[in-house]
Coordinates of C-alpha atoms in Angstrom, one line a residue:
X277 CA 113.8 50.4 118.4
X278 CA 112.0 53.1 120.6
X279 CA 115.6 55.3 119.6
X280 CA 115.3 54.8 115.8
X281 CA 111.7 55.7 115.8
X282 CA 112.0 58.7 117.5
X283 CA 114.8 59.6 115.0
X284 CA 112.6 58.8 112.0
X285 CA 109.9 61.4 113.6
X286 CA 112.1 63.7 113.5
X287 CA 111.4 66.7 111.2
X288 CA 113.2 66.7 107.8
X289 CA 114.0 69.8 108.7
X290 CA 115.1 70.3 112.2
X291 CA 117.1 72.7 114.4
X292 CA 118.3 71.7 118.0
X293 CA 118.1 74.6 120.4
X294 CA 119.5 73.9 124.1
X295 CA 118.2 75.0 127.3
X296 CA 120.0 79.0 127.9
X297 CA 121.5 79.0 124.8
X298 CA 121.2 83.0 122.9
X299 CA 120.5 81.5 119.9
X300 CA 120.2 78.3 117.8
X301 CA 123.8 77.3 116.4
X302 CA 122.4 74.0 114.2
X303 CA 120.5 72.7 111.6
X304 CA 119.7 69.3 110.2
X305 CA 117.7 69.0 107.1
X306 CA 117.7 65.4 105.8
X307 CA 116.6 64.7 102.0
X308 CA 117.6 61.4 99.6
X309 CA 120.2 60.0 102.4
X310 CA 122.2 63.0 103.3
X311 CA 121.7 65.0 106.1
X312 CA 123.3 68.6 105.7
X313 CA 124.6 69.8 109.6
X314 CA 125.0 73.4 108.8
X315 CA 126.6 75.2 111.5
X316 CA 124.8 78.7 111.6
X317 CA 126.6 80.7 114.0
X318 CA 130.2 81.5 114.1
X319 CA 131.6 80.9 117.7
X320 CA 132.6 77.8 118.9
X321 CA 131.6 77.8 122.5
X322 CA 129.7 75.5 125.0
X323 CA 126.3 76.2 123.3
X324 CA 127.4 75.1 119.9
X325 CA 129.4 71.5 121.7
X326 CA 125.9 70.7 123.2
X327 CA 123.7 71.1 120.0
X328 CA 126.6 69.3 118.0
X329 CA 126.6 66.5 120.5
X330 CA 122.5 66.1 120.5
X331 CA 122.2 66.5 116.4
X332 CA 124.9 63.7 116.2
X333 CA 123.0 61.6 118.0
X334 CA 120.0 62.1 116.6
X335 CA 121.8 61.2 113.1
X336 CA 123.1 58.0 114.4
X337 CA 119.8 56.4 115.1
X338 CA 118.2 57.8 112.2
X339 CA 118.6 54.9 109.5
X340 CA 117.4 57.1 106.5
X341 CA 120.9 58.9 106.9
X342 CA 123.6 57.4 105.1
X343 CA 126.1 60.5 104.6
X344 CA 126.5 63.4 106.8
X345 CA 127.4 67.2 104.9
X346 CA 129.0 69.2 107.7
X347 CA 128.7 73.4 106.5
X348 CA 130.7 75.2 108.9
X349 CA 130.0 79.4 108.9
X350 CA 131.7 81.2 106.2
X351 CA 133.2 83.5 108.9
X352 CA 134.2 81.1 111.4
X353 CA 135.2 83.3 114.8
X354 CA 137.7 82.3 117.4
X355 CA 136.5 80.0 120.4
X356 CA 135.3 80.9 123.1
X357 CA 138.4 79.9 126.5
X358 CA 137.0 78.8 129.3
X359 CA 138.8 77.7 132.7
X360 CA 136.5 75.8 133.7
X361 CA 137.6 72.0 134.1
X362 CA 134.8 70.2 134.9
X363 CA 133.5 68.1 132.2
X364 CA 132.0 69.6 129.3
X365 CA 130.1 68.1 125.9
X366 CA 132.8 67.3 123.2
X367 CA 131.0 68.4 119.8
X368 CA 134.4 67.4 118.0
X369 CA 133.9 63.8 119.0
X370 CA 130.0 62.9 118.5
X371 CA 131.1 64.2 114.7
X372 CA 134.4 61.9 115.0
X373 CA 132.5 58.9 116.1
X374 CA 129.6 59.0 113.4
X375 CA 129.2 55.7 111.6
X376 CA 128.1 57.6 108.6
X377 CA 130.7 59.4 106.4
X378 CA 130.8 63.2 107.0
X379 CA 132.1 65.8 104.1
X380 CA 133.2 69.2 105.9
X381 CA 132.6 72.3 103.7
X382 CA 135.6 74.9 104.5
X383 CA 135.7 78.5 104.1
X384 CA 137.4 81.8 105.2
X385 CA 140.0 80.8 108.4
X386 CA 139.9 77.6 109.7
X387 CA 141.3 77.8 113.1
X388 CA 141.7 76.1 116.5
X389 CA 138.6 74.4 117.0
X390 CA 137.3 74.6 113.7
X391 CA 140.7 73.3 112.2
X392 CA 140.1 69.9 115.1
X393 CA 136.0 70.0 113.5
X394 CA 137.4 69.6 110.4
X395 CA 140.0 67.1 111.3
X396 CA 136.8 65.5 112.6
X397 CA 135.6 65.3 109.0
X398 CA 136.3 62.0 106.6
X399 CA 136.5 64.1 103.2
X400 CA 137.1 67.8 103.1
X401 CA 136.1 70.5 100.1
X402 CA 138.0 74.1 101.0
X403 CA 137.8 77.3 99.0
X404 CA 141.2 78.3 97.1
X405 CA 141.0 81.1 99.8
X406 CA 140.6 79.0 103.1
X407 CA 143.5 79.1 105.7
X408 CA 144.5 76.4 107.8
X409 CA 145.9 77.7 111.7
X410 CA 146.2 76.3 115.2
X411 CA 147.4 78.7 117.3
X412 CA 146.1 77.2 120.8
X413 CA 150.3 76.9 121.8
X414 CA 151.5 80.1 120.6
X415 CA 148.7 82.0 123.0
X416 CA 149.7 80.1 125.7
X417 CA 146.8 77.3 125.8
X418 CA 147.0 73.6 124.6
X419 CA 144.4 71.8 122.1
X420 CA 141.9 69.7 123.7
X421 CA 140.0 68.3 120.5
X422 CA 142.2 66.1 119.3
X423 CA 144.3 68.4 117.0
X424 CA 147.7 66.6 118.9
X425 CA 146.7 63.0 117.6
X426 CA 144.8 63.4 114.0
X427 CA 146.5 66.7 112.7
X428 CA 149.8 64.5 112.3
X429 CA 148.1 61.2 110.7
X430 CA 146.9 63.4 108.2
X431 CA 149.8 65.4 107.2
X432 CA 153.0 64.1 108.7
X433 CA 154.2 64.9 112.7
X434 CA 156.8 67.0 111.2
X435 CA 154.3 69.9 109.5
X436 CA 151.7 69.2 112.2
X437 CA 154.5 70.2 114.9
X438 CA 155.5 72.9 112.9
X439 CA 151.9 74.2 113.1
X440 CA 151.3 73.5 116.3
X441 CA 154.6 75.4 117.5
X442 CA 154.4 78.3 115.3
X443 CA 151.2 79.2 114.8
X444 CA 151.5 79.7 111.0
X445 CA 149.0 78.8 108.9
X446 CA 148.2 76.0 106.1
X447 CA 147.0 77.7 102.4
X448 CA 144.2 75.7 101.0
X449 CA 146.9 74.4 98.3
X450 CA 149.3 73.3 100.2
X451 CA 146.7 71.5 102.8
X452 CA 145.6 69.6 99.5
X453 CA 149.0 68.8 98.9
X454 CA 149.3 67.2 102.2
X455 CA 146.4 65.4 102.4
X456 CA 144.6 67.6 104.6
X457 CA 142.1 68.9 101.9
X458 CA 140.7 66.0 99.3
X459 CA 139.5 68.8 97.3
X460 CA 139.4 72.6 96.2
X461 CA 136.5 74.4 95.3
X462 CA 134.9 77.5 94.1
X463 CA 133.2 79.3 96.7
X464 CA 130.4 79.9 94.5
X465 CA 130.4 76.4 93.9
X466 CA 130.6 74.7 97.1
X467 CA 127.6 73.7 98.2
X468 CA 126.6 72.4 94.9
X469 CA 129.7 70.0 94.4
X470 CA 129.7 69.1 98.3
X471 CA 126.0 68.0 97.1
X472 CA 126.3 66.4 94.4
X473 CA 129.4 64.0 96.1
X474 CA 127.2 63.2 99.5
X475 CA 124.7 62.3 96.9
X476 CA 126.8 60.0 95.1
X477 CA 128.0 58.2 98.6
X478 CA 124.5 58.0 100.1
X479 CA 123.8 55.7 96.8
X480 CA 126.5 53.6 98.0
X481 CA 126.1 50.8 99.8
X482 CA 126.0 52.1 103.5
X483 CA 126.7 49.2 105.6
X484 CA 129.8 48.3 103.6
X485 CA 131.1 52.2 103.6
X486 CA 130.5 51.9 107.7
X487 CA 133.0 49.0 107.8
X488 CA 135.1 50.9 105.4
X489 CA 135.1 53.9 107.6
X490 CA 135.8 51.8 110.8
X491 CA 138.7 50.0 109.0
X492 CA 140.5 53.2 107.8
X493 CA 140.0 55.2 111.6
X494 CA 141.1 51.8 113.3
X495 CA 144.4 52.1 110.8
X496 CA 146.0 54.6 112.8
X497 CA 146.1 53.0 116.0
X498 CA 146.2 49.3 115.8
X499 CA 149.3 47.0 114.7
X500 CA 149.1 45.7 110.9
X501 CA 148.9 42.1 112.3
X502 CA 145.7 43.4 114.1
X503 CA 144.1 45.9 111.7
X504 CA 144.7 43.2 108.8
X505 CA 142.3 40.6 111.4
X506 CA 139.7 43.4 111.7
X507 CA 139.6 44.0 108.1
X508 CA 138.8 39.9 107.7
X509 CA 136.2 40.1 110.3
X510 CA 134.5 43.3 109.0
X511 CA 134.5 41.0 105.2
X512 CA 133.3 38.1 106.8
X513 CA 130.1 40.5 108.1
X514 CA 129.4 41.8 105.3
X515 CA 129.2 38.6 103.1
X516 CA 125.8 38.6 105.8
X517 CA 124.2 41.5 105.2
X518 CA 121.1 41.5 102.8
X519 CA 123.5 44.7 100.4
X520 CA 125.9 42.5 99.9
X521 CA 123.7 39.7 98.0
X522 CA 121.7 42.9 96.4
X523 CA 124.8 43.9 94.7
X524 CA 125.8 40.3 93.8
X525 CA 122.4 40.6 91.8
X526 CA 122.7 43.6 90.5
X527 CA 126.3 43.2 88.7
X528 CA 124.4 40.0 87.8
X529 CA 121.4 42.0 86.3
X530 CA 123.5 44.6 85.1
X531 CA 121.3 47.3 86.7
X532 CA 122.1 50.0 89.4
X533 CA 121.7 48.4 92.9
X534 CA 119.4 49.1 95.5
X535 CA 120.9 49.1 98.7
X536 CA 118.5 49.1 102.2
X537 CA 121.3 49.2 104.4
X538 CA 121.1 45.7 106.0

């Protein structure tokens, strides 16, 4: 398709400046399947919505990517209010809506926006030091990124209220204990092990980990009778699809398979 080309021209390598934005807020570089988003500047304001919007769709058409590594700032800084209610880009949900599975990398104090970016995320790596907060209710505002509906199928309505209502904050142990966090980290050691796991999904077959990821996000808001109907469906596809026969053969073979992602 004309869209998929122009994706595959992309550079490897590529930021996404907008129109009157101070400075470019994101970078894509794309190598062996997994494109690392790395978030370079540490306000979350309109600027950084409208690059995250354009980069996501950029990786959705772009077939080489089969695992998104989303590296927010070390320092991340409080977002920007605005009163203005006209429609606006929604960064939080071109990440949300990525077929691809996306591993956040957390550090420092994960707040308001950044906490519904990471919510966002499929799989999440924190430093022991990272702090979890939403304090949108306490200062008198309201979340609009979706921090109401996933922050409480992640970790139970009872903490999430908790949260929302006092504005205390999650440590990165107890956020693991809840299911929040998957994993903690050394900050030293971070970007090497949030590597090293998007490698291991992008050699994964991607079509079946797209149905996989649609499955699980559809969990939360459809009836079992219906979710269990989906989940046939999304099997019957895949018994289609050119990776499915590949790793047929390859158990077969007994070698590693090589998945093209149709």
């Amino acid at each position: 398709s004309r869209a998929g080309a122009a994706a595959r021209a992309m550079p490897r390598e590529a930021g996404l400046p907008t129109a009157g934005s101070v400075a470019q807020r994101v970078t894509i570089a794309v190598a062996s399947g997994v494109a690392r988003l790395k978030i370079l500047r540490p306000s979350f304001d309109h600027a950084l919505h409208t690059e995250l919007v354009a980069a996501c769709a950029n990786l959705d058409v772009d077939e080489a990517v089969r695992v998104v590594l989303l590296e927010l700032p070390p320092r991340c800084g409080a977002p920007i209010s605005s009163t203005d209610s006209s429609p606006a880009p929604d960064g939080v949900a071109a990440v949300a809506a990525l077929r691809v599975p996306v591993l956040g990398l957390l550090r420092g104090m994960i707040a308001d926006e950044w906490l519904e970016l990471a919510l966002a995320c499929d799989l999440r790596l924190a430093a022991p030091a990272t702090r979890f907060v939403i304090s949108a209710v306490t200062g008198g505002d309201f979340p609009r990124h979706g921090a109401t509906q996933r922050l409480p199928r992640l970790i139970g309505q009872a903490t999430a209220l908790w949260m929302l209502l006092t504005g205390e904050p999650l440590t990165a142990s107890r956020a693991q204990a809840l299911g929040l966090v998957d994993r903690i980290v050394p900050t030293g050691k971070m970007l090497r092990v949030g590597r090293e796991q998007a490698r291991r999904l992008a050699l994964r077959a991607p079509v079946a980990q797209r149905f996989a990821k649609e499955a699980m996000r559809a969990a939360g808001d459809l009836p079992l009778a219906e979710g269990l109907r989906l989940e046939g469906d999304l099997y019957a596809l895949l018994q289609t699809t050119t990776d499915r026969l590949e790793g047929l053969t390859a158990f077969r073979e007994r070698r590693r398979p090589r998945f093209s992602g149709r």
